[in-house]
CSV table of C-alpha atoms in Angstrom, one decimal:
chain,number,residue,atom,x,y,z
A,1,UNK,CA,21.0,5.2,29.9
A,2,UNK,CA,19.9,8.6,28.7
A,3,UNK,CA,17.1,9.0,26.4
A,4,UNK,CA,18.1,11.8,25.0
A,5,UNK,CA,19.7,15.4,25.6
A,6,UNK,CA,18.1,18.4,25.2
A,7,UNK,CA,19.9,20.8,22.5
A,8,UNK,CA,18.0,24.1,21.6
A,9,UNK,CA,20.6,25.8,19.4
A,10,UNK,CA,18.3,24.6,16.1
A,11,UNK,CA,14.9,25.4,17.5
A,12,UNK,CA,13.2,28.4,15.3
A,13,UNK,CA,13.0,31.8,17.6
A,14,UNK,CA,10.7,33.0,14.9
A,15,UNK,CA,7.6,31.4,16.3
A,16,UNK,CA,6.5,31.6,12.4
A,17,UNK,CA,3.6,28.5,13.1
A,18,UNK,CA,1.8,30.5,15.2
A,19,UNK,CA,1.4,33.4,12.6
A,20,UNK,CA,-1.8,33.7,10.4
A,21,UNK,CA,-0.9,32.3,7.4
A,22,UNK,CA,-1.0,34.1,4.3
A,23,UNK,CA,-3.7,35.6,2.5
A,24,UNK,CA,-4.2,33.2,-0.7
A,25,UNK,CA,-6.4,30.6,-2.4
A,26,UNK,CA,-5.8,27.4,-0.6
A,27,UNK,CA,-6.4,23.5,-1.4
A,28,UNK,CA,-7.6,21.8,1.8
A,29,UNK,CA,-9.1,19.0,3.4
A,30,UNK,CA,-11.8,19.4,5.9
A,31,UNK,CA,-10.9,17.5,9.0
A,32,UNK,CA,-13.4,18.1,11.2
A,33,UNK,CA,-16.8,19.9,11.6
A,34,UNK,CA,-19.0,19.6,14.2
A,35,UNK,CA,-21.6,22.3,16.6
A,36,UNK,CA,-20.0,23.8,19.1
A,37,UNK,CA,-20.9,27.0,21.4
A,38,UNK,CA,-19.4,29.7,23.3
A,39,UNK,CA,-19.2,29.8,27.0
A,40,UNK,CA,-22.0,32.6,26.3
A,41,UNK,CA,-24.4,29.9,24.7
A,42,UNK,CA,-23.9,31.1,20.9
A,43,UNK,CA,-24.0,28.5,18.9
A,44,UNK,CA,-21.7,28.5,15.7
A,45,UNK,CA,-20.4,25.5,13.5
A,46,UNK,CA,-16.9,24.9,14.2
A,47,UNK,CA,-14.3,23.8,10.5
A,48,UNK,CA,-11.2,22.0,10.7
A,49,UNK,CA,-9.5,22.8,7.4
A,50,UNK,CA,-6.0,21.3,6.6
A,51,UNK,CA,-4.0,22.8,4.1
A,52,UNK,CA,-3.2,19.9,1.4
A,53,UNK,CA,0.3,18.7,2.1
A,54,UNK,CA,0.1,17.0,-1.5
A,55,UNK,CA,0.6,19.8,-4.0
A,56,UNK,CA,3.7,21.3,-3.3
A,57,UNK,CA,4.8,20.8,-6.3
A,58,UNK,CA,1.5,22.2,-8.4
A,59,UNK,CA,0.7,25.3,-6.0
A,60,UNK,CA,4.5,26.2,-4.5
A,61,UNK,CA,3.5,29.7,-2.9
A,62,UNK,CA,0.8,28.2,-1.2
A,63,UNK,CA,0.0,25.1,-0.4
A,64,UNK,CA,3.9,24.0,-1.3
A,65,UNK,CA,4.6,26.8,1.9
A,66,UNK,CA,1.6,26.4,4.1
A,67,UNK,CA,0.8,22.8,3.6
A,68,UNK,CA,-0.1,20.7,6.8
A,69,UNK,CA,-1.2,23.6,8.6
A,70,UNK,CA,-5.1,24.1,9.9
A,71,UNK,CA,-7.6,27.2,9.2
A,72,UNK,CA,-10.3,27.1,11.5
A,73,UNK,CA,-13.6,27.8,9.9
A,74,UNK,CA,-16.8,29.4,12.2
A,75,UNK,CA,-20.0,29.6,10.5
A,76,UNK,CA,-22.3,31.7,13.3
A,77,UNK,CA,-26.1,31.6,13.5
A,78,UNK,CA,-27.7,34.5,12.1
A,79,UNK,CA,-28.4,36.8,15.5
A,80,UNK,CA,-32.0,38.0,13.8
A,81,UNK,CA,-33.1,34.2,12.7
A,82,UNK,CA,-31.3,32.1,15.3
A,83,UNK,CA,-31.1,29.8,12.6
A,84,UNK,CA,-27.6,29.5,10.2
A,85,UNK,CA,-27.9,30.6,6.8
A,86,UNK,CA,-28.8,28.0,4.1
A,87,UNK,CA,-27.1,29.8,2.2
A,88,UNK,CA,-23.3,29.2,3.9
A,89,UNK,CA,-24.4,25.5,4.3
A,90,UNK,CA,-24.5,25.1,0.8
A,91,UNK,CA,-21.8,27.1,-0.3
A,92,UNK,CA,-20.1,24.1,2.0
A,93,UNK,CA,-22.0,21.4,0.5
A,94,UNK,CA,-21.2,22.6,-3.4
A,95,UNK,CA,-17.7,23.1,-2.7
A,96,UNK,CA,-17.6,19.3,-1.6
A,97,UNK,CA,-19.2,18.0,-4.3
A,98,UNK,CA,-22.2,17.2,-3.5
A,99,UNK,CA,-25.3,17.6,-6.0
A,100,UNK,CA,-28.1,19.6,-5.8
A,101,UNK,CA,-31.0,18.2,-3.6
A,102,UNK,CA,-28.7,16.3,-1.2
A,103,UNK,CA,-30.5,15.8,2.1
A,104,UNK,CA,-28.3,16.1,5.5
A,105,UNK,CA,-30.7,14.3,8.5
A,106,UNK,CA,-28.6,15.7,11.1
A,107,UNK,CA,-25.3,17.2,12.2
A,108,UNK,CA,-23.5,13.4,12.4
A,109,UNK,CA,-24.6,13.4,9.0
A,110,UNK,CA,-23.3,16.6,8.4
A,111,UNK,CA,-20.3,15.7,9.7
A,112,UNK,CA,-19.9,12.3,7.8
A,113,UNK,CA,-20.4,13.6,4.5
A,114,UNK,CA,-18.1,16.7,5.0
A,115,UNK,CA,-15.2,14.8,6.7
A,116,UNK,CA,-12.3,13.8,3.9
A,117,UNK,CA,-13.1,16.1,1.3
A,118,UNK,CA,-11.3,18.2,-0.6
A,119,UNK,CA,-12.4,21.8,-1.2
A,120,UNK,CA,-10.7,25.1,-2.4
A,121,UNK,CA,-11.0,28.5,-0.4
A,122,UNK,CA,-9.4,31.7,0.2
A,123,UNK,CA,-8.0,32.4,3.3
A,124,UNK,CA,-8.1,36.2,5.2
A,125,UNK,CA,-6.4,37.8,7.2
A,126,UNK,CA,-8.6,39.6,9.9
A,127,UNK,CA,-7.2,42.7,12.0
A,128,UNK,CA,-8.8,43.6,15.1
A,129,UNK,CA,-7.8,45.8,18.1
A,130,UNK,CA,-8.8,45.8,21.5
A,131,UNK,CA,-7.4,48.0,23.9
A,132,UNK,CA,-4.6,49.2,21.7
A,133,UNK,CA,-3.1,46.0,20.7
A,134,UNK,CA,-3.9,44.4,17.1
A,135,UNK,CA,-4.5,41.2,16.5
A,136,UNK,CA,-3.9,39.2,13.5
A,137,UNK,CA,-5.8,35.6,12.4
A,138,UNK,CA,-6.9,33.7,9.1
A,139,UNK,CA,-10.5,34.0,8.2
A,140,UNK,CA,-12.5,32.2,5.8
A,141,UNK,CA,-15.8,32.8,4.8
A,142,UNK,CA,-18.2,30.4,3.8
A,143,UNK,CA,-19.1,32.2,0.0
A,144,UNK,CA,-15.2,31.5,-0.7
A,145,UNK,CA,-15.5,28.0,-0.4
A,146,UNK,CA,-15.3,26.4,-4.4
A,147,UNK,CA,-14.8,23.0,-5.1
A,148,UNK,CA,-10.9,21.5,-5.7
A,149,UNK,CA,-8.9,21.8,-8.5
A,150,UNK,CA,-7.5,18.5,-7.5
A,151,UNK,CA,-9.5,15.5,-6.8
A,152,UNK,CA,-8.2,13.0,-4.5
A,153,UNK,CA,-6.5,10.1,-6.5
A,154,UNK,CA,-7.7,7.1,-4.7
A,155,UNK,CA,-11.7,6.8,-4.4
A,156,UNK,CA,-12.7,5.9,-1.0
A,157,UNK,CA,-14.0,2.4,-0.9
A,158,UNK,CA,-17.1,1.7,-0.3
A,159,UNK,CA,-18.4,0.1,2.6
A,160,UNK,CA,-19.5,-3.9,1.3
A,161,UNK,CA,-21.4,-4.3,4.5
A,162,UNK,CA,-23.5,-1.2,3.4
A,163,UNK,CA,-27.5,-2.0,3.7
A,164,UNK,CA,-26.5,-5.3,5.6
A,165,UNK,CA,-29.0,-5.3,8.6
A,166,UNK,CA,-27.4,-7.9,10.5
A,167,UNK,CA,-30.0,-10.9,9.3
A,168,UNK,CA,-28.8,-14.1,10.4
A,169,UNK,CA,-31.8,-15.5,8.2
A,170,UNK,CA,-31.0,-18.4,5.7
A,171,UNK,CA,-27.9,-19.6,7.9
A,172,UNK,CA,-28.2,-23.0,9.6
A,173,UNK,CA,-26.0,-24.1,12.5
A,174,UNK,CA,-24.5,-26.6,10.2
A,175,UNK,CA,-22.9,-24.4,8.3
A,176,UNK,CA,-21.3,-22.4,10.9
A,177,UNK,CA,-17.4,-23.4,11.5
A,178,UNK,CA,-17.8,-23.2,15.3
């Protein structure tokens, strides 16, 4: 029994996902963020944004052409600090929603709150030539990065077991079903 046959007569010769997309305000979700580094040992902040595949219908030449697809996001540290600039963190952190004053320990923590949200931005498109060839890819800077015009509908739930330390105190074996 076959489990299927190959037929390439439909396939898309245009190759168009692999083309920057196009220049434009975007609604996306950030997917992932973490720190990451060159094989030269610069550091930089890698972003995971997906192009929100629910508003096709409310941003058509955009999102309702684009959506599903990912912009990757690098926020470098500065060369003359070695530190990143507060000032593209928070441009991040705004866009997200989050309120003035809002502490991040760490880059878990950076990555906890960030994952899931919705944020607006405007995607680039970068031209650089080396050796005689161009090349094409999206940017995004971190100043472009505004909060949605369209909240998600469902909250997230909270968790119930949030603050629970795990005390076992008060229950007797008694009334334990095992």
């Amino acid at each position: 029994m076959t489990l299927f046959t190959t037929n390439y007569n439909n396939l898309n010769s245009k190759n168009d996902e692999y083309k920057p997309i196009p220049e434009g305000i975007y609604e996306c979700i950030i997917e992932d963020t973490r720190p990451d580094a060159t094989p030269n040992g610069t550091e930089y902040i890698k972003m995971n944004l997906r192009i929100r595949k629910d508003l096709d219908k409310a941003l058509p030449d955009t999102n309702g052409k684009q959506h599903n697809r990912i912009v990757f996001v690098n926020i470098w540290k500065r060369k003359k600090t070695g530190k990143y600039d507060p000032s593209d963190l928070n441009y991040v952190m705004k866009a997200a929603g989050y309120p003035e004053n809002t502490p991040v320990k760490d880059w878990d923590d950076w990555a906890n709150k960030l994952m899931g949200k919705p944020v607006k931005v405007r995607v680039m498109i970068d031209k650089s030539e080396y050796q005689g060839k161009t090349t094409e890819r999206n940017q995004v800077w971190c100043n472009s990065f505004r909060p949605t015009d369209y909240p998600l509908q469902g909250k997230k739930q909270e968790d119930p077991f949030q603050g629970n330390e795990g005390s076992d105190e008060g229950i007797d074996d008694k009334d334990l079903p095992f």
